[in-house]
Coordinates of C-alpha atoms and ligand atoms in Angstrom, one line a residue:
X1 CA 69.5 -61.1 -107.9
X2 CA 73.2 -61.0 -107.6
X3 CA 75.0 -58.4 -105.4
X4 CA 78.3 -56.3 -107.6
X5 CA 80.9 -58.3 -107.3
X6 CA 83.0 -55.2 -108.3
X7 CA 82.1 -51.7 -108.3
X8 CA 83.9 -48.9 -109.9
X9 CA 83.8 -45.4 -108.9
X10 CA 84.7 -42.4 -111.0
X11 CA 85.0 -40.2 -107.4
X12 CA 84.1 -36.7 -109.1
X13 CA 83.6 -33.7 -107.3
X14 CA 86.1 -32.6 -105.0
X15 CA 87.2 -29.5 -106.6
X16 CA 83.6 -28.2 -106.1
X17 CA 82.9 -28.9 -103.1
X18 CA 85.9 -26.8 -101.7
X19 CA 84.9 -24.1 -103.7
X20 CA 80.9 -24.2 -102.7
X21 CA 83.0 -24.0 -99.1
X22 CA 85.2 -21.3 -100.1
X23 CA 87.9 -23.9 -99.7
X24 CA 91.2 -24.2 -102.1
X25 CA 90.3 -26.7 -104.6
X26 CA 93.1 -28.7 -103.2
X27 CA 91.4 -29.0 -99.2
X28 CA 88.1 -30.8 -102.0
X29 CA 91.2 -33.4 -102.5
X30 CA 92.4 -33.6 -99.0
X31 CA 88.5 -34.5 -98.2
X32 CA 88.0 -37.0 -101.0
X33 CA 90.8 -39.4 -99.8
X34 CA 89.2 -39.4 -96.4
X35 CA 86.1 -40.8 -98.5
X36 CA 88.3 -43.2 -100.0
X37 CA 89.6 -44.8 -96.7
X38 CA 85.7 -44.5 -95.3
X39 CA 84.7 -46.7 -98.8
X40 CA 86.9 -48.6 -98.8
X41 CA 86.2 -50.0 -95.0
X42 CA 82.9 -50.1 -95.7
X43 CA 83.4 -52.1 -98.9
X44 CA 85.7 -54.5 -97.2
X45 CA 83.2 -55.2 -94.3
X46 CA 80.8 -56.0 -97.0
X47 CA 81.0 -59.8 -97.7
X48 CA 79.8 -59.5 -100.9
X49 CA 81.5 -57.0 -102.9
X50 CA 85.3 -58.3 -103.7
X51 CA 86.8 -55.9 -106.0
X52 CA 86.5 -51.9 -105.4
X53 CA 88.3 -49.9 -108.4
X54 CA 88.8 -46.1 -107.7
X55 CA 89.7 -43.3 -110.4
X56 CA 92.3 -41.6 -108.6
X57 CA 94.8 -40.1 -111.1
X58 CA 93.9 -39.5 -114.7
X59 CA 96.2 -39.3 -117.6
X60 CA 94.4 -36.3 -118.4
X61 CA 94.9 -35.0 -115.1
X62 CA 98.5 -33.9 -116.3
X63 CA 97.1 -30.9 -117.4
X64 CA 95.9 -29.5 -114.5
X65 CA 98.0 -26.3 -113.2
X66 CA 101.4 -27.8 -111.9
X67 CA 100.2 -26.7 -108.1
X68 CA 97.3 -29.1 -108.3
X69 CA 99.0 -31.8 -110.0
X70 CA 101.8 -32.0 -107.0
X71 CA 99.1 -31.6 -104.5
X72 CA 97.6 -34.7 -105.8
X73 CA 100.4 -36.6 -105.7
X74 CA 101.6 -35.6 -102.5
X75 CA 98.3 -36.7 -100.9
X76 CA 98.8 -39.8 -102.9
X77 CA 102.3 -40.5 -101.4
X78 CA 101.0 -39.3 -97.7
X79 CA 98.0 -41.8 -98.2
X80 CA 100.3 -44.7 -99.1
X81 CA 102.2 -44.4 -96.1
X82 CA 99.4 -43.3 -93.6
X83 CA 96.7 -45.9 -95.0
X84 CA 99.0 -49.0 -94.8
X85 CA 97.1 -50.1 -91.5
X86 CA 93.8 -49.6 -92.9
X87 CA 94.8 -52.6 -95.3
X88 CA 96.1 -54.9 -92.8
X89 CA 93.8 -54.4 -90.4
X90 CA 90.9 -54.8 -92.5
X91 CA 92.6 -57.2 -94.9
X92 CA 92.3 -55.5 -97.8
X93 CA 94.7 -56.3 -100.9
X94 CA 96.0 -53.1 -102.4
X95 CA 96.6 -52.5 -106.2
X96 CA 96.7 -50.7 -109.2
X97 CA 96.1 -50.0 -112.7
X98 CA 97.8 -47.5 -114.8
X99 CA 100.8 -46.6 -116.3
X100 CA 103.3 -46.1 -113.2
X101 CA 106.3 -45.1 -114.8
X102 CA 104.8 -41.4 -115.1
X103 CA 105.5 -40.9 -111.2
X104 CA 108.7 -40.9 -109.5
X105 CA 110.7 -43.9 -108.2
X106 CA 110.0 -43.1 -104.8
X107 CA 106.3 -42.9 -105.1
X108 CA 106.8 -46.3 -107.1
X109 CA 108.4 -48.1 -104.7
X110 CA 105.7 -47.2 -102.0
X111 CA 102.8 -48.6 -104.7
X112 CA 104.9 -51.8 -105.0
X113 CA 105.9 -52.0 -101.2
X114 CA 101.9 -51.8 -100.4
X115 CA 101.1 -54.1 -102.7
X116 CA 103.6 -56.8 -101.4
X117 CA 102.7 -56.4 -97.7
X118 CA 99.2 -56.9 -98.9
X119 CA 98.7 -59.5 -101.5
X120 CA 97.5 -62.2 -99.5
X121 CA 95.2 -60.2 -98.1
X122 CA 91.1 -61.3 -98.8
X123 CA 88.6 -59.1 -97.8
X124 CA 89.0 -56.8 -100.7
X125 CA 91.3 -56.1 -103.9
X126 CA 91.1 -51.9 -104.0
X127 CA 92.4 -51.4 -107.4
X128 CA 93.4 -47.2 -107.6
X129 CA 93.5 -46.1 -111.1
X130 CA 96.9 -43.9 -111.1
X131 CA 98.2 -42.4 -114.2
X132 CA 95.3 -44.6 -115.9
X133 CA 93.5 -43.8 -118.7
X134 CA 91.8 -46.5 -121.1
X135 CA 92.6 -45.5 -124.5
X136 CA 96.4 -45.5 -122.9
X137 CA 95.9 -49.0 -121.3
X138 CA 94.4 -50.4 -124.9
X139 CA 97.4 -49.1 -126.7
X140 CA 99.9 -50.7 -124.5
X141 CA 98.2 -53.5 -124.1
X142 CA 98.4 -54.0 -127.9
X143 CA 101.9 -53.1 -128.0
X144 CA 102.6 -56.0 -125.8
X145 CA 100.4 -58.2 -128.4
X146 CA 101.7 -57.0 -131.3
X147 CA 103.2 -60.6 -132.5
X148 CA 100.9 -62.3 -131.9
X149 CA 98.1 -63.7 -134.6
X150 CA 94.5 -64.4 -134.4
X151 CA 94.1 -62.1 -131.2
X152 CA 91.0 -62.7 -129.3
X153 CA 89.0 -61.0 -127.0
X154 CA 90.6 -63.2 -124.2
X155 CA 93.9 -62.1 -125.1
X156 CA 93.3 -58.6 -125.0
X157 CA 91.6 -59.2 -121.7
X158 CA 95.1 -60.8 -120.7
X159 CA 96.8 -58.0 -121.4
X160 CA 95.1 -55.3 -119.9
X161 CA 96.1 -53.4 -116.3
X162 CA 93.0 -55.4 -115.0
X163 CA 94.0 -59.3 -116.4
X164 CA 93.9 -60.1 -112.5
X165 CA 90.3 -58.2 -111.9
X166 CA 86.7 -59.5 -113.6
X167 CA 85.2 -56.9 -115.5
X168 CA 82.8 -53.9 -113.3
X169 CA 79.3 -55.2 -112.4
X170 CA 78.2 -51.5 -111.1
X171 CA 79.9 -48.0 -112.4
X172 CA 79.0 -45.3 -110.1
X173 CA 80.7 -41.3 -110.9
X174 CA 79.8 -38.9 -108.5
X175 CA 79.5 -35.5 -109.0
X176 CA 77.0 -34.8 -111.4
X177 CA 78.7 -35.4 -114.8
X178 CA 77.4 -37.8 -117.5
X179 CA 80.0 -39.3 -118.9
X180 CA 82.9 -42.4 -118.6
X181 CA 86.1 -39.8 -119.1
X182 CA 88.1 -42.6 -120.4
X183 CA 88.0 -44.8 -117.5
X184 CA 87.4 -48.9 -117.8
X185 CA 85.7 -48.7 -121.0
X186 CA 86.5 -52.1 -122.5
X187 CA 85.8 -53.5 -118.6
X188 CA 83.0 -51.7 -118.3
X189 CA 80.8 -52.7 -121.9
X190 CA 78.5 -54.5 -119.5
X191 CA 78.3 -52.5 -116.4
X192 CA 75.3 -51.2 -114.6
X193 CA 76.2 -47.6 -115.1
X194 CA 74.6 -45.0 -112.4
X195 CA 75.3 -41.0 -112.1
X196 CA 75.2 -39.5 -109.1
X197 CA 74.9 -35.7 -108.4
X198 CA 76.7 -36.0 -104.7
X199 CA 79.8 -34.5 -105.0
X200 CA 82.4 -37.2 -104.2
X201 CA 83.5 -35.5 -100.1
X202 CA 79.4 -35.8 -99.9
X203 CA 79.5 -39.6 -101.2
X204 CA 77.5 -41.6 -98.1
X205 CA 77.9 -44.9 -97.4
X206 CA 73.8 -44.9 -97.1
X207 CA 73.7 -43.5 -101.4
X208 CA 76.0 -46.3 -102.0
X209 CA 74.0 -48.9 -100.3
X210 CA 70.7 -47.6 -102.4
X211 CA 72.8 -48.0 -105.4
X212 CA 73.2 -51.5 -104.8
X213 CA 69.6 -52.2 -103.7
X214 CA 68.4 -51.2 -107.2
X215 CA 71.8 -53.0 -109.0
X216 CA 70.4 -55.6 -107.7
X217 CA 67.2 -55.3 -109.0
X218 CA 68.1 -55.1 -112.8
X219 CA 68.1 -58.2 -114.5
X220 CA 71.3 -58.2 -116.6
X221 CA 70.5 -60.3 -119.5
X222 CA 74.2 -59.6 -121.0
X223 CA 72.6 -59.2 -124.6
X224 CA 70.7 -62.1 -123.9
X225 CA 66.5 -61.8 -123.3
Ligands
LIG1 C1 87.9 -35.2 -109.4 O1 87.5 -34.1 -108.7 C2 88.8 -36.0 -108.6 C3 90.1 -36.2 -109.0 C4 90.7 -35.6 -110.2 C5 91.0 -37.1 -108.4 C6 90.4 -38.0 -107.3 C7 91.2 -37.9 -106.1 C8 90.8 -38.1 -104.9 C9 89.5 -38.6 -104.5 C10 91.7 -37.8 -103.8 C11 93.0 -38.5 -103.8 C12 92.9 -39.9 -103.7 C13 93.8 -40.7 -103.1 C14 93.6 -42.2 -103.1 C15 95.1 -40.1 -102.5 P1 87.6 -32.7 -109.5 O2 88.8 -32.0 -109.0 O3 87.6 -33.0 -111.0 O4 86.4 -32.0 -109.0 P2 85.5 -30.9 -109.8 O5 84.9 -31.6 -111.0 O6 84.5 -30.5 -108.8 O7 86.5 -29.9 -110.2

């Protein structure tokens, strides 16, 4: 009966609940990073949890029209700058996983400047997935590897994005969709996996905490019986 020590969240959804509002898609993106500041608190405040990871920024996500693509990385460069006091005042480390060099230096240097003000913070490691994509991680994690012999399943471990993070107890997406969309799938083999159909702007704190009622009721037995 243990509680997630970290929960993932594919945060699906945004685009249609602007349009069910006869919003721009983009205004769906505007309201999802409020949800991730409001999540974020909440997980912080929560003893238990240490380790929130949030699908942010696809490497599929490149192919969206040009106009969205911006958007979303302009709200990610206003978040940076406007969340910084939601990590220090709630003590929440800030990092990432992903392949950074896709974005430009300046949106770079704000990712690494959070990250030092906030690394010995202890509330809560918020890992946003940026530019992340697992079939992308595994290959340059290999690639890092390549010399070496005998590779194990620790050394892979060692050389993914999330060699700092333990693997996800509880996957949540949002949104209706069934699937992983090529996010955490060698950290999540394990993972309690549970699909929401609450679009991510609709995500309450209330579903989440039902979530982790009945996590906490499975008994993972890890392959075990
Ligand atoms: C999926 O919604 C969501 C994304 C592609 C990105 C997630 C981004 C945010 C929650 C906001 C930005 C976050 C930060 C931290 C600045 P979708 O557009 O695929 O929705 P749809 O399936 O309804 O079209």
């Amino acid at each position: 009966m243990n509680n997630p020590n970290h929960i993932a969240i594919i945060m699906d959804g945004n685009g249609r609940w602007a349009l069910k509002q006869g919003l721009l898609r983009n205004l769906g993106h505007n309201k999802g990073s409020e949800k991730v500041r409001e999540i974020t608190i909440y997980m912080a405040k929560r003893k238990d949890v240490s380790y929130l990871t949030l699908y942010a920024f696809s490497t599929e996500n490149w192919k969206r029209p040009k106009k969205e693509v911006d958007f979303l990385i302009l709200l990610l460069n206003k978040y940076l700058k406007k969340e910084e006091k939601t990590y220090t005042e709630n003590n929440i480390k800030f990092n990432t996983i992903g392949d950074l060099k896709a974005f430009d230096i300046k949106t770079i240097n704000m990712i690494e400047e959070l990250k030092e003000k906030t690394k010995n913070n202890t509330s809560l490691t918020q890992t946003l997935a940026l530019n992340y994509g697992s079939k992308n991680e595994i290959a340059r994690a290999f690639n890092s590897i390549k010399n070496k012999q005998d590779i194990n399943e620790e050394d892979i471990s060692n050389a993914l994005d999330t060699k700092d993070i333990p693997d996800v107890d509880l996957l949540i997406r949002s949104g209706g969709e069934k699937r992983l969309s090529n996010f955490m799938l060698w950290q999540s083999s394990y993972s309690e996996i549970f699909f929401i159909d609450t679009l991510w702007p609709d995500v309450e704190i209330d579903e989440i905490e039902k979530i982790i009622k009945d996590f906490v009721k499975i008994h993972r037995k890890f392959g075990n019986i």
